[in-house]
Structure formats: C-alpha cells, structure tokens
Amino acid sequence: DAGVIQSPRHEVTEMGQEVTLRCKLISGHNSLFWYRQTMMRGLELLIYFNNNVPIDDSGMPEDRFSAKMPNASFSTLKIQPSEPRDSAVYFCASSSTDRPQHFGDGTRLSIL
Amino acid sequence: DAKTTQPPSMDCAEGRAANLPCNHSTISGNEYVYWYRQIHSQGPQYIIHGLKNNETNEMASLIITEDRKSSTLILPHATLRDTAVYYCIVRLTGYQKVTFGTGTKLQVIP
C-alpha cells in the first residue's frame, strides 16, 4: 500500500511568493495532520483534520498560513506571503481514529 | 497530554540491545504510551504502543512499569540503521492530537 505522499519534496522560493504544499492521505484514513520541524522548535503540530473538518488549528503560526481538505484523500497547506522564517521541513501525517499516525517524507522549504 | 521525559542521547554497540527509557509520571489511566523514531531526513515512523501490558512486535518491545509512570523501549539487536531520534509520547484514548518532545538521539556504534 502507498504511504502518505507529499509534494514537492523540495521547494526553494523567494520571500513574498505563495507556497503550496500537498499531501495525499493513506486510503481509508480519516485524520490528517500538518507538522513543521525546525532545529530550534522541533516537531510542532500546525493543524489537524478529522473527517475533512479542521479540529485544532491552534498551532498555525499566523494568518499567512491556511490548510484545506477539498476531499477525504487530499490536503493542501498554503503560505501567502512566504517569509524566510517559514523555512523548515513540513510533514503531513494521516491516521484512522485511535490508530498510529503515518508520516510522509516531508517537504523541505527554503524561503530566500 | 501528559509530559514525558527522555535522556537527550544514548549510545549502543551494534548487535547489543538498546534500552531507551521514558518517564511519564503524570500519565492517566486512559492514556497510551506511543513510541516513534525519526531517521535523519525522514518522517517519523511509528514503532509500538501500549496501555499497561508489555507489547512486542517485529521492530521492538515495550515494557511498561506496573504503576505506568515509566516505560522502556527495547531494540533487541541494534543495527546501524537504528541510529535515529526516538520519541516517547502519551496519547489520550479518542484524542488524536499528540505532542512530540525532544526525544532521545540513539547512536548505534559499530
């Protein structure tokens, strides 16, 4: 079975540009999590969805960040406008209710 | 979520058992203990979880003390590929959100 699929794997863009990160959930999973990882702050939960509904977005840094689930198997995380401090590795994870989370390989984002 | 405490780093000789401790002294009765690991440049990988009984799977064993205030993850025969950061997490039943701490950086030495 395919795992969680994230794209792109690497993104380098200039400050002020819009960035869109994509995530495909494992088939049958109903929960979706977006994390950000930096050396300074470690692995932080940004937002999670259950059955396509955002449940907790308290980790979203500011209004420049937005996440959506247009359908049960796909999610996007957008940053607009991007800033150098947004540079990090962004992970997506999915799970079924009360089951372990399965992570993708991440998107390495660099904002110049 | 209850907090967990782990040593920041450990070394283990290749082929020997790696025993990674975790303290979760404020754990409640309906919180599970989960272990994940993160190999450099990859996403975290689920290893094992348990409530109060010891658990074993193809990757590792989990030993939870009777009072549930601490646990130990055991990798029976560590290999170089087990070098990673290991995270111990407690998670409330029915609650999806988890918090990753700083984990233990395990270095397996040839």
PDB file of C-alpha atoms in Angstrom:
ATOM      1  CA  ASP A   1       0.000   0.000   0.000  1.00  0.00           C
ATOM      2  CA  ALA A   2       1.220   3.503  -0.743  1.00  0.00           C
ATOM      3  CA  GLY A   3       2.073   5.597   2.270  1.00  0.00           C
ATOM      4  CA  VAL A   4       1.404   9.267   2.808  1.00  0.00           C
ATOM      5  CA  ILE A   5       2.593  11.127  -0.271  1.00  0.00           C
ATOM      6  CA  GLN A   6       3.845  14.701  -0.065  1.00  0.00           C
ATOM      7  CA  SER A   7       4.810  17.046  -2.849  1.00  0.00           C
ATOM      8  CA  PRO A   8       7.010  18.739  -3.663  1.00  0.00           C
ATOM      9  CA  ARG A   9       9.925  17.139  -1.807  1.00  0.00           C
ATOM     10  CA  HIS A  10      11.934  20.351  -2.020  1.00  0.00           C
ATOM     11  CA  GLU A  11      10.835  23.917  -2.624  1.00  0.00           C
ATOM     12  CA  VAL A  12      13.021  26.989  -2.890  1.00  0.00           C
ATOM     13  CA  THR A  13      11.316  30.289  -3.478  1.00  0.00           C
ATOM     14  CA  GLU A  14      11.723  33.977  -2.834  1.00  0.00           C
ATOM     15  CA  MET A  15      10.189  35.867   0.019  1.00  0.00           C
ATOM     16  CA  GLY A  16       6.688  37.094  -0.727  1.00  0.00           C
ATOM     17  CA  GLN A  17       5.769  34.253  -3.057  1.00  0.00           C
ATOM     18  CA  GLU A  18       2.862  31.911  -2.418  1.00  0.00           C
ATOM     19  CA  VAL A  19       3.837  28.391  -1.444  1.00  0.00           C
ATOM     20  CA  THR A  20       1.512  25.386  -1.705  1.00  0.00           C
ATOM     21  CA  LEU A  21       2.375  22.083  -0.098  1.00  0.00           C
ATOM     22  CA  ARG A  22       0.362  18.994  -0.955  1.00  0.00           C
ATOM     23  CA  CYS A  23      -0.451  15.783   0.858  1.00  0.00           C
ATOM     24  CA  LYS A  24      -2.254  12.600  -0.146  1.00  0.00           C
ATOM     25  CA  LEU A  25      -3.572  10.545   2.750  1.00  0.00           C
ATOM     26  CA  ILE A  26      -3.368   6.776   3.057  1.00  0.00           C
ATOM     27  CA  SER A  27      -6.568   5.255   1.692  1.00  0.00           C
ATOM     28  CA  GLY A  28      -9.113   4.695   4.458  1.00  0.00           C
ATOM     29  CA  HIS A  29      -7.564   7.131   6.912  1.00  0.00           C
ATOM     30  CA  ASN A  30      -9.856   9.843   8.252  1.00  0.00           C
ATOM     31  CA  SER A  31      -7.454  12.103  10.158  1.00  0.00           C
ATOM     32  CA  LEU A  32      -4.856  14.428   8.664  1.00  0.00           C
ATOM     33  CA  PHE A  33      -2.088  16.293  10.461  1.00  0.00           C
ATOM     34  CA  TRP A  34       0.304  19.009   9.309  1.00  0.00           C
ATOM     35  CA  TYR A  35       3.574  19.438  11.249  1.00  0.00           C
ATOM     36  CA  ARG A  36       6.537  21.769  10.923  1.00  0.00           C
ATOM     37  CA  GLN A  37      10.044  20.849  12.049  1.00  0.00           C
ATOM     38  CA  THR A  38      12.946  23.198  12.715  1.00  0.00           C
ATOM     39  CA  MET A  39      16.145  22.824  14.700  1.00  0.00           C
ATOM     40  CA  MET A  40      15.031  25.472  17.159  1.00  0.00           C
ATOM     41  CA  ARG A  41      11.453  24.361  17.813  1.00  0.00           C
ATOM     42  CA  GLY A  42      11.479  20.662  16.958  1.00  0.00           C
ATOM     43  CA  LEU A  43       8.356  18.996  15.569  1.00  0.00           C
ATOM     44  CA  GLU A  44       5.279  21.173  16.000  1.00  0.00           C
ATOM     45  CA  LEU A  45       1.683  20.345  15.142  1.00  0.00           C
ATOM     46  CA  LEU A  46       0.185  23.091  12.999  1.00  0.00           C
ATOM     47  CA  ILE A  47      -3.326  21.786  12.376  1.00  0.00           C
ATOM     48  CA  TYR A  48      -5.276  18.581  12.210  1.00  0.00           C
ATOM     49  CA  PHE A  49      -8.467  17.486  10.499  1.00  0.00           C
ATOM     50  CA  ASN A  50     -10.889  14.710  11.297  1.00  0.00           C
ATOM     51  CA  ASN A  51     -13.293  13.614   8.554  1.00  0.00           C
ATOM     52  CA  ASN A  52     -12.311  16.679   6.493  1.00  0.00           C
ATOM     53  CA  VAL A  53     -13.168  19.092   9.307  1.00  0.00           C
ATOM     54  CA  PRO A  54     -10.438  21.188  10.969  1.00  0.00           C
ATOM     55  CA  ILE A  55     -10.413  20.235  14.645  1.00  0.00           C
ATOM     56  CA  ASP A  56      -7.465  22.137  16.077  1.00  0.00           C
ATOM     57  CA  ASP A  57      -5.585  24.898  14.284  1.00  0.00           C
ATOM     58  CA  SER A  58      -4.010  26.422  17.374  1.00  0.00           C
ATOM     59  CA  GLY A  59      -0.548  25.670  16.039  1.00  0.00           C
ATOM     60  CA  MET A  60      -0.950  27.653  12.835  1.00  0.00           C
ATOM     61  CA  PRO A  61       1.560  30.492  13.192  1.00  0.00           C
ATOM     62  CA  GLU A  62      -0.474  33.318  11.704  1.00  0.00           C
ATOM     63  CA  ASP A  63      -2.981  34.257   9.055  1.00  0.00           C
ATOM     64  CA  ARG A  64      -0.432  33.760   6.316  1.00  0.00           C
ATOM     65  CA  PHE A  65      -0.899  30.012   6.804  1.00  0.00           C
ATOM     66  CA  SER A  66      -4.010  28.178   5.658  1.00  0.00           C
ATOM     67  CA  ALA A  67      -4.861  24.496   5.254  1.00  0.00           C
ATOM     68  CA  LYS A  68      -7.697  22.790   3.437  1.00  0.00           C
ATOM     69  CA  MET A  69      -9.053  19.348   2.728  1.00  0.00           C
ATOM     70  CA  PRO A  70     -11.001  19.595  -0.534  1.00  0.00           C
ATOM     71  CA  ASN A  71     -11.753  15.872  -0.300  1.00  0.00           C
ATOM     72  CA  ALA A  72     -11.184  12.924   2.008  1.00  0.00           C
ATOM     73  CA  SER A  73      -7.859  11.933   0.493  1.00  0.00           C
ATOM     74  CA  PHE A  74      -6.067  15.204  -0.179  1.00  0.00           C
ATOM     75  CA  SER A  75      -4.900  18.296   1.684  1.00  0.00           C
ATOM     76  CA  THR A  76      -3.009  21.491   0.963  1.00  0.00           C
ATOM     77  CA  LEU A  77      -1.051  23.840   3.204  1.00  0.00           C
ATOM     78  CA  LYS A  78      -0.592  27.332   1.795  1.00  0.00           C
ATOM     79  CA  ILE A  79       1.702  30.115   2.918  1.00  0.00           C
ATOM     80  CA  GLN A  80       0.974  33.533   1.460  1.00  0.00           C
ATOM     81  CA  PRO A  81       3.073  35.627   1.541  1.00  0.00           C
ATOM     82  CA  SER A  82       6.051  33.478   2.483  1.00  0.00           C
ATOM     83  CA  GLU A  83       8.852  34.765   4.726  1.00  0.00           C
ATOM     84  CA  PRO A  84      12.387  33.465   5.399  1.00  0.00           C
ATOM     85  CA  ARG A  85      11.357  32.362   8.915  1.00  0.00           C
ATOM     86  CA  ASP A  86       8.927  29.890   7.320  1.00  0.00           C
ATOM     87  CA  SER A  87      11.890  27.827   6.136  1.00  0.00           C
ATOM     88  CA  ALA A  88      11.505  24.375   7.651  1.00  0.00           C
ATOM     89  CA  VAL A  89      10.590  20.787   6.882  1.00  0.00           C
ATOM     90  CA  TYR A  90       6.828  20.345   6.685  1.00  0.00           C
ATOM     91  CA  PHE A  91       5.387  16.910   7.367  1.00  0.00           C
ATOM     92  CA  CYS A  92       1.964  15.541   6.707  1.00  0.00           C
ATOM     93  CA  ALA A  93       0.619  12.516   8.588  1.00  0.00           C
ATOM     94  CA  SER A  94      -2.591  10.533   8.427  1.00  0.00           C
ATOM     95  CA  SER A  95      -4.303   8.010  10.643  1.00  0.00           C
ATOM     96  CA  SER A  96      -7.524   6.196  11.356  1.00  0.00           C
ATOM     97  CA  THR A  97      -9.333   7.006  14.589  1.00  0.00           C
ATOM     98  CA  ASP A  98      -7.274   5.924  17.615  1.00  0.00           C
ATOM     99  CA  ARG A  99      -4.570   4.402  15.421  1.00  0.00           C
ATOM    100  CA  PRO A 100      -0.915   5.472  14.988  1.00  0.00           C
ATOM    101  CA  GLN A 101      -0.047   8.329  12.681  1.00  0.00           C
ATOM    102  CA  HIS A 102       1.809   7.570   9.469  1.00  0.00           C
ATOM    103  CA  PHE A 103       4.080  10.312   8.180  1.00  0.00           C
ATOM    104  CA  GLY A 104       5.138  11.338   4.726  1.00  0.00           C
ATOM    105  CA  ASP A 105       8.747  12.085   3.815  1.00  0.00           C
ATOM    106  CA  GLY A 106       8.244  15.821   4.186  1.00  0.00           C
ATOM    107  CA  THR A 107       8.705  18.951   2.095  1.00  0.00           C
ATOM    108  CA  ARG A 108      11.924  20.865   2.649  1.00  0.00           C
ATOM    109  CA  LEU A 109      11.024  24.514   2.212  1.00  0.00           C
ATOM    110  CA  SER A 110      13.568  27.289   1.836  1.00  0.00           C
ATOM    111  CA  ILE A 111      12.425  30.888   1.582  1.00  0.00           C
ATOM    112  CA  LEU A 112      15.160  33.208   0.347  1.00  0.00           C
TER     113      LEU A 112
ATOM    114  CA  ASP B   1      -1.342  15.229  27.162  1.00  0.00           C
ATOM    115  CA  ALA B   2       0.928  14.138  29.984  1.00  0.00           C
ATOM    116  CA  LYS B   3       4.514  15.196  29.593  1.00  0.00           C
ATOM    117  CA  THR B   4       7.334  12.729  29.011  1.00  0.00           C
ATOM    118  CA  THR B   5      10.992  12.916  29.947  1.00  0.00           C
ATOM    119  CA  GLN B   6      13.714  11.184  27.963  1.00  0.00           C
ATOM    120  CA  PRO B   7      17.517  11.331  28.078  1.00  0.00           C
ATOM    121  CA  PRO B   8      18.781  13.551  25.245  1.00  0.00           C
ATOM    122  CA  SER B   9      21.212  10.960  23.884  1.00  0.00           C
ATOM    123  CA  MET B  10      22.423   7.374  24.215  1.00  0.00           C
ATOM    124  CA  ASP B  11      24.988   5.127  22.578  1.00  0.00           C
ATOM    125  CA  CYS B  12      24.622   1.418  21.909  1.00  0.00           C
ATOM    126  CA  ALA B  13      27.030  -1.090  20.425  1.00  0.00           C
ATOM    127  CA  GLU B  14      25.897  -2.755  17.233  1.00  0.00           C
ATOM    128  CA  GLY B  15      24.320  -6.135  17.923  1.00  0.00           C
ATOM    129  CA  ARG B  16      23.547  -5.328  21.543  1.00  0.00           C
ATOM    130  CA  ALA B  17      20.146  -4.497  22.974  1.00  0.00           C
ATOM    131  CA  ALA B  18      19.248  -0.819  23.096  1.00  0.00           C
ATOM    132  CA  ASN B  19      17.108   0.124  26.095  1.00  0.00           C
ATOM    133  CA  LEU B  20      15.542   3.560  25.814  1.00  0.00           C
ATOM    134  CA  PRO B  21      13.834   4.861  28.962  1.00  0.00           C
ATOM    135  CA  CYS B  22      10.911   7.243  29.221  1.00  0.00           C
ATOM    136  CA  ASN B  23       9.362   8.823  32.265  1.00  0.00           C
ATOM    137  CA  HIS B  24       5.661   9.727  32.201  1.00  0.00           C
ATOM    138  CA  SER B  25       4.885  10.132  35.868  1.00  0.00           C
ATOM    139  CA  THR B  26       1.658  12.104  35.330  1.00  0.00           C
ATOM    140  CA  ILE B  27       0.083   9.643  32.904  1.00  0.00           C
ATOM    141  CA  SER B  28      -3.604   8.970  33.407  1.00  0.00           C
ATOM    142  CA  GLY B  29      -5.428   5.658  33.189  1.00  0.00           C
ATOM    143  CA  ASN B  30      -6.752   6.166  29.662  1.00  0.00           C
ATOM    144  CA  GLU B  31      -3.528   7.405  28.088  1.00  0.00           C
ATOM    145  CA  TYR B  32      -1.467   5.141  25.867  1.00  0.00           C
ATOM    146  CA  VAL B  33       2.316   5.194  25.557  1.00  0.00           C
ATOM    147  CA  TYR B  34       3.492   5.506  21.943  1.00  0.00           C
ATOM    148  CA  TRP B  35       6.980   5.313  20.503  1.00  0.00           C
ATOM    149  CA  TYR B  36       8.089   6.791  17.197  1.00  0.00           C
ATOM    150  CA  ARG B  37      11.509   7.230  15.687  1.00  0.00           C
ATOM    151  CA  GLN B  38      12.896   9.645  13.123  1.00  0.00           C
ATOM    152  CA  ILE B  39      15.812   8.640  10.986  1.00  0.00           C
ATOM    153  CA  HIS B  40      17.718  11.583   9.575  1.00  0.00           C
ATOM    154  CA  SER B  41      15.882  13.382   6.770  1.00  0.00           C
ATOM    155  CA  GLN B  42      12.812  11.148   7.003  1.00  0.00           C
ATOM    156  CA  GLY B  43       9.389  11.493   8.562  1.00  0.00           C
ATOM    157  CA  PRO B  44       8.747   9.989  11.996  1.00  0.00           C
ATOM    158  CA  GLN B  45       7.976   6.275  11.926  1.00  0.00           C
ATOM    159  CA  TYR B  46       5.604   4.523  14.314  1.00  0.00           C
ATOM    160  CA  ILE B  47       7.260   1.743  16.337  1.00  0.00           C
ATOM    161  CA  ILE B  48       4.937   0.422  19.019  1.00  0.00           C
ATOM    162  CA  HIS B  49       2.354   1.433  21.613  1.00  0.00           C
ATOM    163  CA  GLY B  50       0.782   0.065  24.779  1.00  0.00           C
ATOM    164  CA  LEU B  51      -1.591   0.837  27.624  1.00  0.00           C
ATOM    165  CA  LYS B  52      -0.431  -1.241  30.590  1.00  0.00           C
ATOM    166  CA  ASN B  53       0.686  -4.612  29.309  1.00  0.00           C
ATOM    167  CA  ASN B  54       4.071  -5.235  27.759  1.00  0.00           C
ATOM    168  CA  GLU B  55       3.978  -5.325  23.985  1.00  0.00           C
ATOM    169  CA  THR B  56       6.224  -6.812  21.310  1.00  0.00           C
ATOM    170  CA  ASN B  57       6.242  -6.541  17.548  1.00  0.00           C
ATOM    171  CA  GLU B  58       8.722  -7.145  14.755  1.00  0.00           C
ATOM    172  CA  MET B  59      10.540  -3.913  15.499  1.00  0.00           C
ATOM    173  CA  ALA B  60      10.753  -3.680  19.273  1.00  0.00           C
ATOM    174  CA  SER B  61       9.421  -4.491  22.725  1.00  0.00           C
ATOM    175  CA  LEU B  62       7.732  -2.074  25.091  1.00  0.00           C
ATOM    176  CA  ILE B  63       7.964  -2.614  28.828  1.00  0.00           C
ATOM    177  CA  ILE B  64       5.608  -0.504  30.951  1.00  0.00           C
ATOM    178  CA  THR B  65       6.054  -0.459  34.725  1.00  0.00           C
ATOM    179  CA  GLU B  66       3.181  -1.627  36.883  1.00  0.00           C
ATOM    180  CA  ASP B  67       2.457   1.908  38.091  1.00  0.00           C
ATOM    181  CA  ARG B  68       2.638   3.102  34.448  1.00  0.00           C
ATOM    182  CA  LYS B  69       4.881   6.002  35.386  1.00  0.00           C
ATOM    183  CA  SER B  70       7.701   4.894  33.139  1.00  0.00           C
ATOM    184  CA  SER B  71       8.432   2.654  30.188  1.00  0.00           C
ATOM    185  CA  THR B  72      11.359   1.239  28.246  1.00  0.00           C
ATOM    186  CA  LEU B  73      11.625   0.657  24.537  1.00  0.00           C
ATOM    187  CA  ILE B  74      13.879  -2.275  23.728  1.00  0.00           C
ATOM    188  CA  LEU B  75      15.543  -2.843  20.375  1.00  0.00           C
ATOM    189  CA  PRO B  76      16.828  -6.392  20.898  1.00  0.00           C
ATOM    190  CA  HIS B  77      19.723  -6.360  18.413  1.00  0.00           C
ATOM    191  CA  ALA B  78      20.571  -2.814  17.408  1.00  0.00           C
ATOM    192  CA  THR B  79      21.937  -2.202  13.930  1.00  0.00           C
ATOM    193  CA  LEU B  80      23.490   0.902  12.408  1.00  0.00           C
ATOM    194  CA  ARG B  81      20.150   1.574  10.707  1.00  0.00           C
ATOM    195  CA  ASP B  82      18.558   2.020  14.127  1.00  0.00           C
ATOM    196  CA  THR B  83      20.501   5.249  14.623  1.00  0.00           C
ATOM    197  CA  ALA B  84      17.719   7.815  14.974  1.00  0.00           C
ATOM    198  CA  VAL B  85      15.858  10.108  17.351  1.00  0.00           C
ATOM    199  CA  TYR B  86      13.336   8.141  19.401  1.00  0.00           C
ATOM    200  CA  TYR B  87      10.223   9.877  20.707  1.00  0.00           C
ATOM    201  CA  CYS B  88       8.108   8.681  23.611  1.00  0.00           C
ATOM    202  CA  ILE B  89       4.594  10.159  23.601  1.00  0.00           C
ATOM    203  CA  VAL B  90       1.478   9.688  25.673  1.00  0.00           C
ATOM    204  CA  ARG B  91      -1.862   9.943  23.950  1.00  0.00           C
ATOM    205  CA  LEU B  92      -5.337  10.126  25.357  1.00  0.00           C
ATOM    206  CA  THR B  93      -7.767   7.487  24.077  1.00  0.00           C
ATOM    207  CA  GLY B  94     -10.012   9.013  21.411  1.00  0.00           C
ATOM    208  CA  TYR B  95      -7.897  12.146  21.188  1.00  0.00           C
ATOM    209  CA  GLN B  96      -5.908  12.475  18.022  1.00  0.00           C
ATOM    210  CA  LYS B  97      -3.552  15.285  18.926  1.00  0.00           C
ATOM    211  CA  VAL B  98      -0.108  14.341  20.209  1.00  0.00           C
ATOM    212  CA  THR B  99       2.884  16.429  21.224  1.00  0.00           C
ATOM    213  CA  PHE B 100       6.405  15.419  20.236  1.00  0.00           C
ATOM    214  CA  GLY B 101       9.129  16.333  22.722  1.00  0.00           C
ATOM    215  CA  THR B 102      12.840  16.421  22.006  1.00  0.00           C
ATOM    216  CA  GLY B 103      13.317  12.638  22.138  1.00  0.00           C
ATOM    217  CA  THR B 104      16.454  10.551  22.630  1.00  0.00           C
ATOM    218  CA  LYS B 105      19.125  10.556  19.971  1.00  0.00           C
ATOM    219  CA  LEU B 106      20.332   6.953  19.756  1.00  0.00           C
ATOM    220  CA  GLN B 107      23.707   6.402  18.142  1.00  0.00           C
ATOM    221  CA  VAL B 108      24.498   2.785  17.278  1.00  0.00           C
ATOM    222  CA  ILE B 109      28.244   2.303  17.213  1.00  0.00           C
ATOM    223  CA  PRO B 110      29.986  -0.312  15.026  1.00  0.00           C
TER     224      PRO B 110
END
